[in-house]
PDB file of C-alpha atoms and ligand atoms in Angstrom:
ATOM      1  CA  UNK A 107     104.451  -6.536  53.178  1.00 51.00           C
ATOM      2  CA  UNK A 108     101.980  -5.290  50.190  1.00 54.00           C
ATOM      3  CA  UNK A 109     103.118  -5.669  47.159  1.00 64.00           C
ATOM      4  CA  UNK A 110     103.816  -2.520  45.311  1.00 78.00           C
ATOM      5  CA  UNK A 111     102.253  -1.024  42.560  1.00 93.00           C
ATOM      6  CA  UNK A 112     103.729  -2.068  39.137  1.00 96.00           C
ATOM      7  CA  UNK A 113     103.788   0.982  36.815  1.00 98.00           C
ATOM      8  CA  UNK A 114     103.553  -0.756  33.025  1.00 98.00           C
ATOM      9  CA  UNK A 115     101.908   2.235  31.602  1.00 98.00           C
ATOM     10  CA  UNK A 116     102.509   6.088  32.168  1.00 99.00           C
ATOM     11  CA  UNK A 117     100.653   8.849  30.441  1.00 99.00           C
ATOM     12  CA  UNK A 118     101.525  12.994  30.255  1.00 99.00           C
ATOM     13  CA  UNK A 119     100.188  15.451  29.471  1.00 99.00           C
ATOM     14  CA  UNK A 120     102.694  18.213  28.529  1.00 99.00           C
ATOM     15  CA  UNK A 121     101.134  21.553  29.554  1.00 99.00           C
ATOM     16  CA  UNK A 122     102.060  24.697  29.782  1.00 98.00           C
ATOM     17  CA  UNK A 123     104.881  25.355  26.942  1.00 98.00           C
ATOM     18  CA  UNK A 124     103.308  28.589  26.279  1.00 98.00           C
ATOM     19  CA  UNK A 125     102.845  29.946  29.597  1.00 98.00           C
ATOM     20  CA  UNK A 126     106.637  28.910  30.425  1.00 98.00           C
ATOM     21  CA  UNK A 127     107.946  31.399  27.534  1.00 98.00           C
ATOM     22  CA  UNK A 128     105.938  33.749  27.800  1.00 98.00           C
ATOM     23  CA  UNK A 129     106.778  34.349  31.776  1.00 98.00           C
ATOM     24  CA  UNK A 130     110.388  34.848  29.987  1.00 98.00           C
ATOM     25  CA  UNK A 131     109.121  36.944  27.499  1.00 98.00           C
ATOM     26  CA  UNK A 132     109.481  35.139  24.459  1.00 98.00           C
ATOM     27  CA  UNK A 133     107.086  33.930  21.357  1.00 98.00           C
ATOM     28  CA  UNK A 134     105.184  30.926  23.011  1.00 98.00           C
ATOM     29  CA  UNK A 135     106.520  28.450  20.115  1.00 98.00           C
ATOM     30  CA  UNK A 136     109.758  28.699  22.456  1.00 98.00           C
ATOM     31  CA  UNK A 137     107.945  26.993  24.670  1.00 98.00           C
ATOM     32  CA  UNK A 138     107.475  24.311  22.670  1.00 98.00           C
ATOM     33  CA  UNK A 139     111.145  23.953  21.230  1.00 98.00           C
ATOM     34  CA  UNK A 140     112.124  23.381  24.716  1.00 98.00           C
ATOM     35  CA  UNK A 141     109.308  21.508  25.640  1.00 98.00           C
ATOM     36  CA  UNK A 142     110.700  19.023  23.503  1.00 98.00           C
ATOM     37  CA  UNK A 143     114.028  18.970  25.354  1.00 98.00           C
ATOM     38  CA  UNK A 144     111.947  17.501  28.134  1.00 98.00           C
ATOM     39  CA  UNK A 145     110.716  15.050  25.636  1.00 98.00           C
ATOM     40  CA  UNK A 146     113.984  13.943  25.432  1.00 97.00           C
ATOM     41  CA  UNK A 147     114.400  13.576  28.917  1.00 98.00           C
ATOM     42  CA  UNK A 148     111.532  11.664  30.616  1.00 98.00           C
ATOM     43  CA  UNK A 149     112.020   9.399  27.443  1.00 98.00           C
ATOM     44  CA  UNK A 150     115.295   8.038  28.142  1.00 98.00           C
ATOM     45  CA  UNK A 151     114.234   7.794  32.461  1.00 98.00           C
ATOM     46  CA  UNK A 152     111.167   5.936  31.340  1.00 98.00           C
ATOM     47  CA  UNK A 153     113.111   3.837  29.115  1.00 98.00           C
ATOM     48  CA  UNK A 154     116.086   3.330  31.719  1.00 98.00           C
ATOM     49  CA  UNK A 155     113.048   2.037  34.056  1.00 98.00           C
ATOM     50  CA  UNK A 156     110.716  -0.501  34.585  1.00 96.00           C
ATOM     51  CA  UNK A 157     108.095   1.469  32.237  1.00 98.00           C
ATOM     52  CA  UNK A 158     106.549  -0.388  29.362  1.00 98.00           C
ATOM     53  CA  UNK A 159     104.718   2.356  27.785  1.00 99.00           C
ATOM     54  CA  UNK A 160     104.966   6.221  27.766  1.00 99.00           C
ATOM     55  CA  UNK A 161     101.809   7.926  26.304  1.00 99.00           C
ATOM     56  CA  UNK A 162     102.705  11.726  25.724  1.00 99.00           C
ATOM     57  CA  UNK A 163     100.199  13.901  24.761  1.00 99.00           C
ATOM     58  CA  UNK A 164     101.699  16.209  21.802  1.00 98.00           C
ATOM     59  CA  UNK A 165      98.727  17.740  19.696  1.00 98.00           C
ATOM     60  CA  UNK A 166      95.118  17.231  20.805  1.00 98.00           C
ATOM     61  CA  UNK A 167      92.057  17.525  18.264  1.00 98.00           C
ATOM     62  CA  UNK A 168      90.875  20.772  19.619  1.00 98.00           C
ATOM     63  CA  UNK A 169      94.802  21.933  19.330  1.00 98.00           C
ATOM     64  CA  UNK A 170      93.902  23.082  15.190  1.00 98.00           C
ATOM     65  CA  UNK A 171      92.007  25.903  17.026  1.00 98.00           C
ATOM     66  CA  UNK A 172      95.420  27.946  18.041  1.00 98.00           C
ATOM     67  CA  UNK A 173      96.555  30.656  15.392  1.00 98.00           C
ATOM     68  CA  UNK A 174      97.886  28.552  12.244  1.00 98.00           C
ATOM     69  CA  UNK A 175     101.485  30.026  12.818  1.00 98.00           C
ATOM     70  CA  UNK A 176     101.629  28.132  15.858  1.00 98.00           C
ATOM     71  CA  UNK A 177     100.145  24.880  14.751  1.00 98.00           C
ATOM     72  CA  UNK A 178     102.468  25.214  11.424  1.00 98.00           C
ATOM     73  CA  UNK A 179     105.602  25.681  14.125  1.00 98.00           C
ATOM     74  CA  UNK A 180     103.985  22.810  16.011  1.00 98.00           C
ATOM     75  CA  UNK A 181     104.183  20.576  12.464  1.00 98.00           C
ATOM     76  CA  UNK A 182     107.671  21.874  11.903  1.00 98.00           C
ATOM     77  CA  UNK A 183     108.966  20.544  15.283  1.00 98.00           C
ATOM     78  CA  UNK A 184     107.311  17.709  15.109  1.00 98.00           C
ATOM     79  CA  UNK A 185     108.653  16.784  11.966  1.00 97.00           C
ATOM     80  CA  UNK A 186     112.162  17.756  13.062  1.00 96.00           C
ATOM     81  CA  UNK A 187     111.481  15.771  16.375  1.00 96.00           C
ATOM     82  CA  UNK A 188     110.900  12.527  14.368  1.00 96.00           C
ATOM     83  CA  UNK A 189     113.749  12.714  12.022  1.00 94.00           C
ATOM     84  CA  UNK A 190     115.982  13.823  14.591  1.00 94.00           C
ATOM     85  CA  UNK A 191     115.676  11.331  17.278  1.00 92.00           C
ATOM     86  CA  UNK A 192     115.342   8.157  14.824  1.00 94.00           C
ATOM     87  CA  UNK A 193     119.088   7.410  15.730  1.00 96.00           C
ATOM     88  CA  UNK A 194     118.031   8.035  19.962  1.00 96.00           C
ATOM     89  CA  UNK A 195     115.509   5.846  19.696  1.00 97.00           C
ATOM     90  CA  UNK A 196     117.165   2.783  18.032  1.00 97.00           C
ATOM     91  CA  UNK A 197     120.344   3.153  19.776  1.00 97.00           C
ATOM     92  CA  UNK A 198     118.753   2.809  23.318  1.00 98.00           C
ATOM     93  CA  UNK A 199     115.893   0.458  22.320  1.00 98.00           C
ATOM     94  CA  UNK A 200     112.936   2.508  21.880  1.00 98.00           C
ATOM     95  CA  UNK A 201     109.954   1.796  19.901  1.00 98.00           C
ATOM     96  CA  UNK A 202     108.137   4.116  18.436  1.00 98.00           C
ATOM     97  CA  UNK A 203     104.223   4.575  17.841  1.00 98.00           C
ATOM     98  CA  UNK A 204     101.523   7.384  16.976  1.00 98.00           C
ATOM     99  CA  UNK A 205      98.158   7.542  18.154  1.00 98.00           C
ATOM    100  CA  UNK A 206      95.285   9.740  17.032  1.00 98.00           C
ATOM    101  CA  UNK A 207      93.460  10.275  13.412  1.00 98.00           C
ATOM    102  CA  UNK A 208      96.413  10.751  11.822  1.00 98.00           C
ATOM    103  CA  UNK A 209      94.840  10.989   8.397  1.00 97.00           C
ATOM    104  CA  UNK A 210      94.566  15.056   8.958  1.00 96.00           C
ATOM    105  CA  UNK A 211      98.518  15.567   8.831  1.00 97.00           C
ATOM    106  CA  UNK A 212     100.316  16.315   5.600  1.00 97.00           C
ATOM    107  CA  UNK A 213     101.841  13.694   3.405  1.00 97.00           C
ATOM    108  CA  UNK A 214     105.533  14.043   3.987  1.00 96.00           C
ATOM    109  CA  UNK A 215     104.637  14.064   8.065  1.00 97.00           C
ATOM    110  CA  UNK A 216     103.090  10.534   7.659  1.00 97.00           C
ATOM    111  CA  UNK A 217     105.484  10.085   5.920  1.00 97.00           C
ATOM    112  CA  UNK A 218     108.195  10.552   9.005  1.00 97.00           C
ATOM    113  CA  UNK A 219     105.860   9.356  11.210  1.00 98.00           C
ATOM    114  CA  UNK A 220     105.284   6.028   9.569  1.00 97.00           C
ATOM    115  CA  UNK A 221     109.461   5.272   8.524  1.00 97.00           C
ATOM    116  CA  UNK A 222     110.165   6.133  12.254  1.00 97.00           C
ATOM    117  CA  UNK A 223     107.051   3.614  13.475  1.00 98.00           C
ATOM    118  CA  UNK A 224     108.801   0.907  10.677  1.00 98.00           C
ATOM    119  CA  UNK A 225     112.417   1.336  11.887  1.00 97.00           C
ATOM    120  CA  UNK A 226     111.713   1.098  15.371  1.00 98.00           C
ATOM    121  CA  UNK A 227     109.398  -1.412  15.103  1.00 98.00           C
ATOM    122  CA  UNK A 228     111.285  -4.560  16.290  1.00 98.00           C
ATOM    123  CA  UNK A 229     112.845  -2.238  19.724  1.00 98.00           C
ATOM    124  CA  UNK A 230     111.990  -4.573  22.837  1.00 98.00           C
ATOM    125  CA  UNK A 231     112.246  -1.556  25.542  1.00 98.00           C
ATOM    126  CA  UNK A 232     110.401   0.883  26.099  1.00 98.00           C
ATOM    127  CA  UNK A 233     107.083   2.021  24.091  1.00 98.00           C
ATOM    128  CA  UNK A 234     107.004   5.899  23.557  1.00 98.00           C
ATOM    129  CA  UNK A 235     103.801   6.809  22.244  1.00 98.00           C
ATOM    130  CA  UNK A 236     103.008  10.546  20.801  1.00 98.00           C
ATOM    131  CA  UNK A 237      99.170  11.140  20.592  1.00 98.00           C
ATOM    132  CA  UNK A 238      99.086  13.469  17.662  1.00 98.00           C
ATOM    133  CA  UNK A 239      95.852  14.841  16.618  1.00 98.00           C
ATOM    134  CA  UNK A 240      94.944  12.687  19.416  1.00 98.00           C
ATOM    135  CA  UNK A 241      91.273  13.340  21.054  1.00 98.00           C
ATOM    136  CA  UNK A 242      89.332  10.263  23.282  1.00 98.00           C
ATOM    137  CA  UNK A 243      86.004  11.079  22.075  1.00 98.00           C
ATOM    138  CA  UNK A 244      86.747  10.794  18.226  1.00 98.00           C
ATOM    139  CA  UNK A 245      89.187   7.746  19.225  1.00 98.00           C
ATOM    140  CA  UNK A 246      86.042   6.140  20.947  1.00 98.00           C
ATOM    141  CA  UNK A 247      83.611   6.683  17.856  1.00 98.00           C
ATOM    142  CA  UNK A 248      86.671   5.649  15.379  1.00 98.00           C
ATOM    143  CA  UNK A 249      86.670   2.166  17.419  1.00 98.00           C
ATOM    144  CA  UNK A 250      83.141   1.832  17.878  1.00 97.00           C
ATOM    145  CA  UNK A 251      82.559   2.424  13.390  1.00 97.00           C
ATOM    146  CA  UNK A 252      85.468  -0.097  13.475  1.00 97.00           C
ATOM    147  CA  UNK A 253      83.203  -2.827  15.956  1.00 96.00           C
ATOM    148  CA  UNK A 254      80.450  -1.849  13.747  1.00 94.00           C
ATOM    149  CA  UNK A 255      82.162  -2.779  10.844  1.00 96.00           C
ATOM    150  CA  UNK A 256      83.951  -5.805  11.731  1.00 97.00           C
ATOM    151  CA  UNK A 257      80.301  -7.234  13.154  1.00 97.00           C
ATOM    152  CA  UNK A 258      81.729  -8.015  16.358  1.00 97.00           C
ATOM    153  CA  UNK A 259      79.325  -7.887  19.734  1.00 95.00           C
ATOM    154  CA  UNK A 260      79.803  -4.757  21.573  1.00 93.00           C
ATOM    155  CA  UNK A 261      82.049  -5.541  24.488  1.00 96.00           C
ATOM    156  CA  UNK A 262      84.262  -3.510  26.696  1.00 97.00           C
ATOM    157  CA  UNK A 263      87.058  -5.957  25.257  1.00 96.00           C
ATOM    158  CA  UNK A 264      85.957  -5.316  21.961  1.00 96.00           C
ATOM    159  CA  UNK A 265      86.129  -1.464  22.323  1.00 97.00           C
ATOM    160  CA  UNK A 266      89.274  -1.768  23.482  1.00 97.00           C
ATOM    161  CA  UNK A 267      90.789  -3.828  21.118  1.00 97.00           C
ATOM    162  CA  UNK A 268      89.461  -0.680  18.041  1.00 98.00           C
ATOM    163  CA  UNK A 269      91.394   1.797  20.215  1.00 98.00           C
ATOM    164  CA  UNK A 270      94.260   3.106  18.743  1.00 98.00           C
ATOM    165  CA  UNK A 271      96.003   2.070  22.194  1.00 98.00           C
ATOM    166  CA  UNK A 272      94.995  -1.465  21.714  1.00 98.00           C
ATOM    167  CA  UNK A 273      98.926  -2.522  21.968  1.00 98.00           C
ATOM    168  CA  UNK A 274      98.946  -1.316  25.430  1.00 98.00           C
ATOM    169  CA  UNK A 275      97.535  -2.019  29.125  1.00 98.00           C
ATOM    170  CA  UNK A 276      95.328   0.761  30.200  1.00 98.00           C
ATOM    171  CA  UNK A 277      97.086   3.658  32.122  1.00 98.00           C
ATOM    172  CA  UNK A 278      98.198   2.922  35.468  1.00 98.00           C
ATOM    173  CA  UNK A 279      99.881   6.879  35.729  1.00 98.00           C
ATOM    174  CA  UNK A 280      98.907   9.957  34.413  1.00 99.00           C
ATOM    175  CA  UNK A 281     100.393  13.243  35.198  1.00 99.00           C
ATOM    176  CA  UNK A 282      99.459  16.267  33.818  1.00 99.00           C
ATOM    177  CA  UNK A 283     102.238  19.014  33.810  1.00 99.00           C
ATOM    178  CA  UNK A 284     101.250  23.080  33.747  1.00 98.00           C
ATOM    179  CA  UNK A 285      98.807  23.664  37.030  1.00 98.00           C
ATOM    180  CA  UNK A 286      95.571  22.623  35.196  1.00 98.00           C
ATOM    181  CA  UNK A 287      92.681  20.526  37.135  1.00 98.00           C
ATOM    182  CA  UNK A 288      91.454  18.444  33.515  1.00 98.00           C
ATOM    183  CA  UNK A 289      92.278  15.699  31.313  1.00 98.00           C
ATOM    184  CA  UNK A 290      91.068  17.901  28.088  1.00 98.00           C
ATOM    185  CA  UNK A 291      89.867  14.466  26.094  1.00 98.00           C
ATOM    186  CA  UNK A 292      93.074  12.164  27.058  1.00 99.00           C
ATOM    187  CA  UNK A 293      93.054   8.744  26.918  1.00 99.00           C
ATOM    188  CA  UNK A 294      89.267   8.742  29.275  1.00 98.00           C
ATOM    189  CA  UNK A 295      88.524   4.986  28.623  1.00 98.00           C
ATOM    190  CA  UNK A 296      92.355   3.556  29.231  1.00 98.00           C
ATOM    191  CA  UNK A 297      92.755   5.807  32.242  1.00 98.00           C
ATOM    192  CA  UNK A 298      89.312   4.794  34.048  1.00 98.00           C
ATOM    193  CA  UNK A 299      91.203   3.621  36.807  1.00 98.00           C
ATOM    194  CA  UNK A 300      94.730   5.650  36.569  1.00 98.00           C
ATOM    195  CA  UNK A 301      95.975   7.223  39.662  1.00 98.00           C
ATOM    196  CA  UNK A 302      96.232  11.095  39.041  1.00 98.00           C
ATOM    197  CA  UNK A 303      99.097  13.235  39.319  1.00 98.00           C
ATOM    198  CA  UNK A 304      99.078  17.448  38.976  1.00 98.00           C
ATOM    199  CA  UNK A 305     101.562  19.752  39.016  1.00 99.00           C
ATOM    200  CA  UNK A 306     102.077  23.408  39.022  1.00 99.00           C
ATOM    201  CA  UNK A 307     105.407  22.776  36.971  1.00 99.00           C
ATOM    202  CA  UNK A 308     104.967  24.036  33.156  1.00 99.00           C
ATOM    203  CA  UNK A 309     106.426  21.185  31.156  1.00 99.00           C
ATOM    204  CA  UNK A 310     109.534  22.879  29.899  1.00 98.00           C
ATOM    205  CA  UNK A 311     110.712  22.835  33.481  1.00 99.00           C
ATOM    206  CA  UNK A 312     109.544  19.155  34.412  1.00 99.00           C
ATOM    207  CA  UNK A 313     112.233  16.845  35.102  1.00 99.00           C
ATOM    208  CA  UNK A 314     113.304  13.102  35.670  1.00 98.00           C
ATOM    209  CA  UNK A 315     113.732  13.687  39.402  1.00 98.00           C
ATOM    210  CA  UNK A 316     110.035  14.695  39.612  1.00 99.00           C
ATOM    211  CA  UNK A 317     109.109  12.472  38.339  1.00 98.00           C
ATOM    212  CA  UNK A 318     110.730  10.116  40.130  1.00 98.00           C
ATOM    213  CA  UNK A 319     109.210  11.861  43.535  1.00 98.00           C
ATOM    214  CA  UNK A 320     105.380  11.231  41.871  1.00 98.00           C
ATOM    215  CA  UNK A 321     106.219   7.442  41.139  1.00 98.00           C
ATOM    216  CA  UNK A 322     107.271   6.688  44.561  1.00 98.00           C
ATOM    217  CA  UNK A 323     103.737   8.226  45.648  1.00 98.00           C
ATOM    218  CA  UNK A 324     102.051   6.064  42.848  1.00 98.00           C
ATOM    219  CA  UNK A 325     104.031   3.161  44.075  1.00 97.00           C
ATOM    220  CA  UNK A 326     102.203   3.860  48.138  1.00 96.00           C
ATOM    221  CA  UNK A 327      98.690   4.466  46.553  1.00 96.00           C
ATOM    222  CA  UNK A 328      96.243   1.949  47.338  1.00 95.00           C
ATOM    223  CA  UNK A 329      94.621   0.982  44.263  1.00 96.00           C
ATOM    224  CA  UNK A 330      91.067  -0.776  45.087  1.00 95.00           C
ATOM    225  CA  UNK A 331      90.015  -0.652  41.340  1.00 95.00           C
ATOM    226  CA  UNK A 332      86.263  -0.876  43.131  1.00 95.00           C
ATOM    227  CA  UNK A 333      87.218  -3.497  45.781  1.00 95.00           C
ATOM    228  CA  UNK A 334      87.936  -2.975  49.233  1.00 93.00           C
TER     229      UNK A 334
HETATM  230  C1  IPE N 671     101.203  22.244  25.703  1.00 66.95           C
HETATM  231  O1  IPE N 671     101.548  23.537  26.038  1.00 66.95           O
HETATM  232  C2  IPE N 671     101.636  21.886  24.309  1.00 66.95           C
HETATM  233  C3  IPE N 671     100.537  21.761  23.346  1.00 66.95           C
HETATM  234  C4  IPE N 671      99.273  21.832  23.619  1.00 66.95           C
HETATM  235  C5  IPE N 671     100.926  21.549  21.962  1.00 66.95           C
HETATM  236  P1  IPE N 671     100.593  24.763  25.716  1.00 66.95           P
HETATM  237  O2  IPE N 671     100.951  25.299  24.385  1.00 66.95           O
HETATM  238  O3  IPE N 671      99.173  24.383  25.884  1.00 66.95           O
HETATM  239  O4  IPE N 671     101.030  25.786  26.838  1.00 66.95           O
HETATM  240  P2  IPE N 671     100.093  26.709  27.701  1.00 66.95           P
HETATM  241  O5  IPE N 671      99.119  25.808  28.398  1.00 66.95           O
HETATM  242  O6  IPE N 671      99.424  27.649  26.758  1.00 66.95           O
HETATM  243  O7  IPE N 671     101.017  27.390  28.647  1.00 66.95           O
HETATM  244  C1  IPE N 672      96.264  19.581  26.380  1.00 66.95           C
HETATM  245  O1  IPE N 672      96.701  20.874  26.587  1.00 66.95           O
HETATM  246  C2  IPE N 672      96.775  19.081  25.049  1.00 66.95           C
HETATM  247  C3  IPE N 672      98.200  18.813  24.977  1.00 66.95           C
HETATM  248  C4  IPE N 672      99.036  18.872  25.971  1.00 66.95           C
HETATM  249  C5  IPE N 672      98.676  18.414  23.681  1.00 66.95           C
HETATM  250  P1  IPE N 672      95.805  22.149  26.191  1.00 66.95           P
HETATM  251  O2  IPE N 672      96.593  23.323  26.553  1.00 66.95           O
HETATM  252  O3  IPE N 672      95.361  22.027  24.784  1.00 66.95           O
HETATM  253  O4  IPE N 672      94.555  21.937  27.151  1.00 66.95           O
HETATM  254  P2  IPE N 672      93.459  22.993  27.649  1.00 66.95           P
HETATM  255  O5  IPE N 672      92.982  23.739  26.447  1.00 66.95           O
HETATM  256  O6  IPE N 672      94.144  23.893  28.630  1.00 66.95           O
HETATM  257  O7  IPE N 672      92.415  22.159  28.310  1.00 66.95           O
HETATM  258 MG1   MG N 673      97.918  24.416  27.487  1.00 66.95          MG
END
């Protein structure tokens, strides 16, 4: 029998918060409170699973371009989020990492985002990882001034050692919630070879048991990875 697929590394990205409240009639950043509900739950499937790493996609680089009382809600949640779930994630295991140029964020943000990095530090289970301020073409020029610097030859293993994913195994998953065709500058080097995964569902309603349904197709895909 072939083997299946082993799924070490998942990425999302959470679309369509806005278009989910405002289909109810509410102020977008609705959306987004219960987007993070769904957070939530996909975290604590992936972690009950055989998932290494979840890479969610929270707040891209072009994101700053929305109407500032939307990215200030955005902060606001975000900061809640972290302080808020500190307890979830150490009770069940959960380490905790940020990926992105985080150096744009406010003081008391890094703040939360590097205690919450610290404290869940020494979690075996499973990695969550929020890209915040998260693009893959500045990520990509970020590692290659860091090659540069360091005077290293310019390798494929190099690069990917510089990326701020260098902790993790490049994407085996990625899904992208909301009923867009794109990856809108996600992870493009790690996920060269990622099966792909679309779904009319706006994130607020995405759940576990979808989930589930797309990893049992990953898990039949034939991955050739440019063999036969
Ligand atoms: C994704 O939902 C969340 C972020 C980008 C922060 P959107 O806010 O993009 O929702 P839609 O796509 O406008 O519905
Ligand atoms: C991608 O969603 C970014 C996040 C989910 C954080 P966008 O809503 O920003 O993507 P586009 O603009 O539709 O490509
Ligand atoms: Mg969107």
């Amino acid at each position: 029998m072939r083997e299946l697929n082993e799924l070490k590394h998942l990425a999302i990205i959470m679309d369509g918060n806005g278009r989910w409240a405002q289909e109810r009639g509410k102020q977008r950043v609705r959306g987004h409170e219960k987007g993070a509900e769904t957070i939530r739950e996909i975290t604590m499937f992936c972690s009950k699973s055989d998932i290494s790493f979840l890479t969610l996609y929270a707040f891209s680089t072009e994101n700053w371009k929305r109407p500032k009382t939307e990215v200030d809600f955005l902060m606001r949640l975000l900061s809640d989020y972290l302080k808020k779930e500190a307890e979830v994630y150490l009770k069940n295991n959960i380490r905790f990492k940020a990926i992105g140029d985080l150096s744009r964020f406010s003081s008391r943000l890094l703040d939360e985002i590097e205690t919450l990095t610290q404290k869940s530090a020494s979690c075996s289970g499973l990695t969550q990882v929020l890209a915040l301020n998260y693009g893959s073409k500045d990520e990509i020029i970020r590692a290659t001034q860091k090659m540069i610097k360091a005077g290293v030859e310019v390798s494929e293993e190099n690069l990917s050692r510089f990326l701020d994913t260098a902790f993790a195994p490049d994407v085996d998953m990625l899904v992208r919630t909301g009923g867009d065709y794109r990856l809108s500058n996600y992870l493009l080097w790690q996920s060269s070879y990622a099966e792909l995964f679309f779904t009319p569902t706006l994130w607020p309603d995405f759940t576990a048991e979808e989930l589930a349904i797309q990893i049992e197709e990953f898990k039949r895909r034939k991955r050739r990875f440019g063999g036969i």
